[in-house]
XYZ file of C-alpha atoms in Angstrom:
253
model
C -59.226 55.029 -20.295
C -56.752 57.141 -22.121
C -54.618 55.454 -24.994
C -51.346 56.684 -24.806
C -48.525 56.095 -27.741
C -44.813 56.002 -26.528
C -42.362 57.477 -29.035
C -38.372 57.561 -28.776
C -36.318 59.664 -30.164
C -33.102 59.828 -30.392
C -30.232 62.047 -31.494
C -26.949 60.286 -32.816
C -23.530 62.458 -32.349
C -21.547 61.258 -35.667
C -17.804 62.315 -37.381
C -17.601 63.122 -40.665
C -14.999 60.534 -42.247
C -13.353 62.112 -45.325
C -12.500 60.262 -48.240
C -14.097 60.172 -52.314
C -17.162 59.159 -50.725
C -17.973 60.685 -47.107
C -19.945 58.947 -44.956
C -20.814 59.142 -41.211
C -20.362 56.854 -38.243
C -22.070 57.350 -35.276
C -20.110 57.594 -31.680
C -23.012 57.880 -29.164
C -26.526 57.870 -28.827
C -28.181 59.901 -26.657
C -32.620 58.347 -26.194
C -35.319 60.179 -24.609
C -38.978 59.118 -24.675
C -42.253 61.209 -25.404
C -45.494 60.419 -24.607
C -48.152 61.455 -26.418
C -52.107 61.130 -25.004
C -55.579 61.853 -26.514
C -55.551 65.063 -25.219
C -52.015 65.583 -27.083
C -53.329 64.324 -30.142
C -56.529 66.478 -30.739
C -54.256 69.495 -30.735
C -53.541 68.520 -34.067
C -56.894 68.301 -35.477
C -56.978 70.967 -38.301
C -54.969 67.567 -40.125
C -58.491 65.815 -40.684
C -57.375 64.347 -43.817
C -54.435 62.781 -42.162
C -56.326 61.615 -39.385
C -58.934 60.434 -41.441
C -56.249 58.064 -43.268
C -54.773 57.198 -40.654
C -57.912 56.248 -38.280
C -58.313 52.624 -39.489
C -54.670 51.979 -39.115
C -54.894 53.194 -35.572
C -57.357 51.443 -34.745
C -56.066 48.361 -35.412
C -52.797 49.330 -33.668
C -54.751 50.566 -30.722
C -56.631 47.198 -30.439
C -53.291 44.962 -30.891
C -51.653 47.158 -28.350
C -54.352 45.906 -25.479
C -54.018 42.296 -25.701
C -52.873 40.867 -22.861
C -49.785 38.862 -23.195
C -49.234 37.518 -19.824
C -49.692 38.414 -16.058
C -47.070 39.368 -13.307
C -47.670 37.655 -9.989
C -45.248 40.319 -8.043
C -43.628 43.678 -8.680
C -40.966 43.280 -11.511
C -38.267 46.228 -11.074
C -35.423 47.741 -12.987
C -32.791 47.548 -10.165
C -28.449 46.860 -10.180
C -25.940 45.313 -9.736
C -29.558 42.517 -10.221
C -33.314 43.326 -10.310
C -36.120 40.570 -11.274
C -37.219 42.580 -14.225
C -33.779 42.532 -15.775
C -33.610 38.730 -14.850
C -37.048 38.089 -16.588
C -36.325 39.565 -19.410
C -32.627 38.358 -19.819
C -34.246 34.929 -19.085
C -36.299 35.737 -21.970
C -33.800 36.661 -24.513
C -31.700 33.542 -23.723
C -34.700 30.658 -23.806
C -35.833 32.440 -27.313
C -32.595 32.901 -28.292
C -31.463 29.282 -28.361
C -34.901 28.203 -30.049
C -34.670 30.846 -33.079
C -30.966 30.252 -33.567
C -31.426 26.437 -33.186
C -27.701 26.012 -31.157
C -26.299 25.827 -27.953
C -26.058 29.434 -26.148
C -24.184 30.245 -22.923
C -25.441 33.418 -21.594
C -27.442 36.180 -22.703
C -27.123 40.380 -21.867
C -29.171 43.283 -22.056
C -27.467 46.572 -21.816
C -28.999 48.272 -18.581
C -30.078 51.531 -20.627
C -32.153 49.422 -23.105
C -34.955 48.835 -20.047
C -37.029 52.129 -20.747
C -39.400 51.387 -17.482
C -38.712 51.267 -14.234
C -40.982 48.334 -13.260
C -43.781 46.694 -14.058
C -46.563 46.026 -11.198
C -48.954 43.231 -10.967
C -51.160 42.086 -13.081
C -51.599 41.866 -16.789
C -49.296 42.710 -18.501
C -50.000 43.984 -22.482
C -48.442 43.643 -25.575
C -48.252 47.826 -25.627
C -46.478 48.027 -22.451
C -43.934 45.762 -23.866
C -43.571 48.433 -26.735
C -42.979 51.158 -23.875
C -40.515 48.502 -22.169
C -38.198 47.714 -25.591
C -39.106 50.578 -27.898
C -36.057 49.885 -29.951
C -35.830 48.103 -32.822
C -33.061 46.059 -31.809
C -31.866 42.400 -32.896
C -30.274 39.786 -30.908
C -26.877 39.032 -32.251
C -25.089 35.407 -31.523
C -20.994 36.101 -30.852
C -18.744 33.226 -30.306
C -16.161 34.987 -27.835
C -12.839 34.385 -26.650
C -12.194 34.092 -22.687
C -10.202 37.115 -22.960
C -12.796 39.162 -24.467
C -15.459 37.999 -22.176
C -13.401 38.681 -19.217
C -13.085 42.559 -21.121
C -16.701 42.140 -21.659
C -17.771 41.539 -18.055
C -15.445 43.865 -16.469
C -16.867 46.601 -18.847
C -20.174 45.728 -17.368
C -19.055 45.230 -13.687
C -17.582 48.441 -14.108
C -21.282 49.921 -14.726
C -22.458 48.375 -12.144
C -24.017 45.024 -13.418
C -26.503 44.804 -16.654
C -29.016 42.212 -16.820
C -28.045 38.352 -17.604
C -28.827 35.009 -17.852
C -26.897 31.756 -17.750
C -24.057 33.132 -15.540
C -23.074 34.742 -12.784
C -20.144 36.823 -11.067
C -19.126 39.595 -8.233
C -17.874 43.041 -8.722
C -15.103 43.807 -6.660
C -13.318 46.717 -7.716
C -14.981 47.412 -10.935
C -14.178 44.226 -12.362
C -15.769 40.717 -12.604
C -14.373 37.940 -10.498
C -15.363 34.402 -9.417
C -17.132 34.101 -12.782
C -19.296 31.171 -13.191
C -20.704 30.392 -16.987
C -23.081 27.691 -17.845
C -23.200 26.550 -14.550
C -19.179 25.759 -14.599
C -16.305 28.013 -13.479
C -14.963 30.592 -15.954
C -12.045 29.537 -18.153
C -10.102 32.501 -19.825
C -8.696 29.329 -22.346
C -12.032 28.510 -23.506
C -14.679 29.756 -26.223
C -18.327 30.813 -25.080
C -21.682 31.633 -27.282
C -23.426 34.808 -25.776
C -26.672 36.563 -27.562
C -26.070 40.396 -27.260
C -28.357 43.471 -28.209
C -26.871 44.593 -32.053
C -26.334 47.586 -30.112
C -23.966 46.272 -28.064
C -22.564 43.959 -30.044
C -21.813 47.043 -32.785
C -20.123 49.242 -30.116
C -23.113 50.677 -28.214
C -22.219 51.581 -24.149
C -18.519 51.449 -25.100
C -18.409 47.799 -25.879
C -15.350 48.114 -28.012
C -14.190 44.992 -27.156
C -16.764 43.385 -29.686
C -14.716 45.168 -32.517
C -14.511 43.067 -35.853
C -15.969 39.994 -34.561
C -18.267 37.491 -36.525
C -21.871 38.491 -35.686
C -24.696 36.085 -36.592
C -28.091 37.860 -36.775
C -31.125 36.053 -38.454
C -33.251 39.391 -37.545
C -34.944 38.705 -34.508
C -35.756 41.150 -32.860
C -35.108 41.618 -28.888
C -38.665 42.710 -28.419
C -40.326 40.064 -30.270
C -37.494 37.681 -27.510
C -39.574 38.906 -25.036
C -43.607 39.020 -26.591
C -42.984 35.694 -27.712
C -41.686 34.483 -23.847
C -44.123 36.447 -22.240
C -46.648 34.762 -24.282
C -45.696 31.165 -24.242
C -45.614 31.149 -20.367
C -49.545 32.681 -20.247
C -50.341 30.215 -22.626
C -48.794 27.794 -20.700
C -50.954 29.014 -17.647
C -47.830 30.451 -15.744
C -47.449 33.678 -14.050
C -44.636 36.192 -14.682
C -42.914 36.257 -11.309
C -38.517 36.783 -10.500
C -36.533 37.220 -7.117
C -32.936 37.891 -7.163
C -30.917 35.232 -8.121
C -27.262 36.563 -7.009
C -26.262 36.398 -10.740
C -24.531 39.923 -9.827
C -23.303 40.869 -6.830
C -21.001 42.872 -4.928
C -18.152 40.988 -3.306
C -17.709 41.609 0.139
């Protein structure tokens, strides 16, 4: 079987900001992946030193990257306005989120871009392909949010068409979010929520300017480790990885 390594690169499109010290702020970020085999690799062989060094370490890697985590009873796909793999995995980030931040959390988003496979089939599932799933280094973020801002927030992400989430639900209906339900209760614009968020997102990534100068907490946890760690406890636990749609996005009629 051929090991393969999944690398992302990325290219960040910043302005210069002048002042006595410049400094750079990045406006967009553009991914793409490469994917680098055996075959790949031994093109590079006249580096035997490096590779040499480096053998032991990738080794280990290469070993660590084959454990099986968990097992997927059915096809888990990348699909919108919903898709089970985005439901899994915003399931995950929500459960782990409320344990490693020890408080009360009302819903949890992914941003749709941040999936970087378009399903995952039966069967085991490894701790690598989780790597190829979330490649970035992302953390979860806990916002307390106004009802204004979530209403921005939502109808930002009805308006692309529905991103992955847990602990609520809503319809698009002309690019916007209505009949919003939160924590199981009807969406009030007067009230305060708790959502974990992707750093990403909560910094301004996908045009999520609504987030703009509000409190973040972040402990460091990383939005991969959200989902190893879920993954894992539910094999452990003897349970299967399995999702149908849940109608937490749809489109009205």
């Amino acid at each position: 079987m051929r090991k393969l390594f999944l690398f992302s690169h990325f290219v960040a499109i910043s302005v210069l900001i002048l002042s006595c010290h410049s400094s750079y702020q990045a406006k967009s970020v553009q991914y793409k992946d490469y994917r680098i085999t055996q075959a790949d690799a031994a093109k590079t062989s006249g580096n035997a030193d490096i590779h040499a060094l480096l053998k032991p370490y990738a080794d280990s890697v290469n070993k660590s990257m084959n454990d099986e985590i968990a097992v997927a009873a059915t096809m888990l796909e990348k699909k919108q306005p919903e898709g089970p793999l985005g439901d899994v995995l915003a399931d995950a980030m929500l459960a782990m989120s409320k344990e490693k931040f020890n408080k009360q959390i009302d819903a949890a988003f992914m941003n749709y871009g941040g999936i970087r496979l378009s399903s995952i089939p039966p069967g085991s599932i490894t701790r690598g392909k989780i790597f190829e799933l979330s490649p970035f280094d992302n953390n979860i973020v806990v916002l307390k949010l106004s009802g204004k801002i979530v209403q921005q927030f939502l109808n930002h992400v009805a308006s692309r068409n529905g991103w992955p989430c847990a602990g609520l639900s809503f319809q698009i209906k002309n690019k916007t979010a209505v009949n919003i339900v939160i924590a199981g209760k009807p969406f009030d614009e007067q009230k305060e929520y708790v959502f974990a968020l992707p750093d990403y997102v909560a910094n301004g990534g996908d045009d999520c300017t609504m987030f703009a100068g509000i409190p973040q907490q972040n402990i460091g946890y990383l939005l991969r480790d959200s989902i190893l760690q879920y993954f894992f406890k539910l094999h452990k636990e003897g349970k299967q990885i399995t999702a149908s749609n849940e109608n937490r996005i749809t489109n009205a009629e």
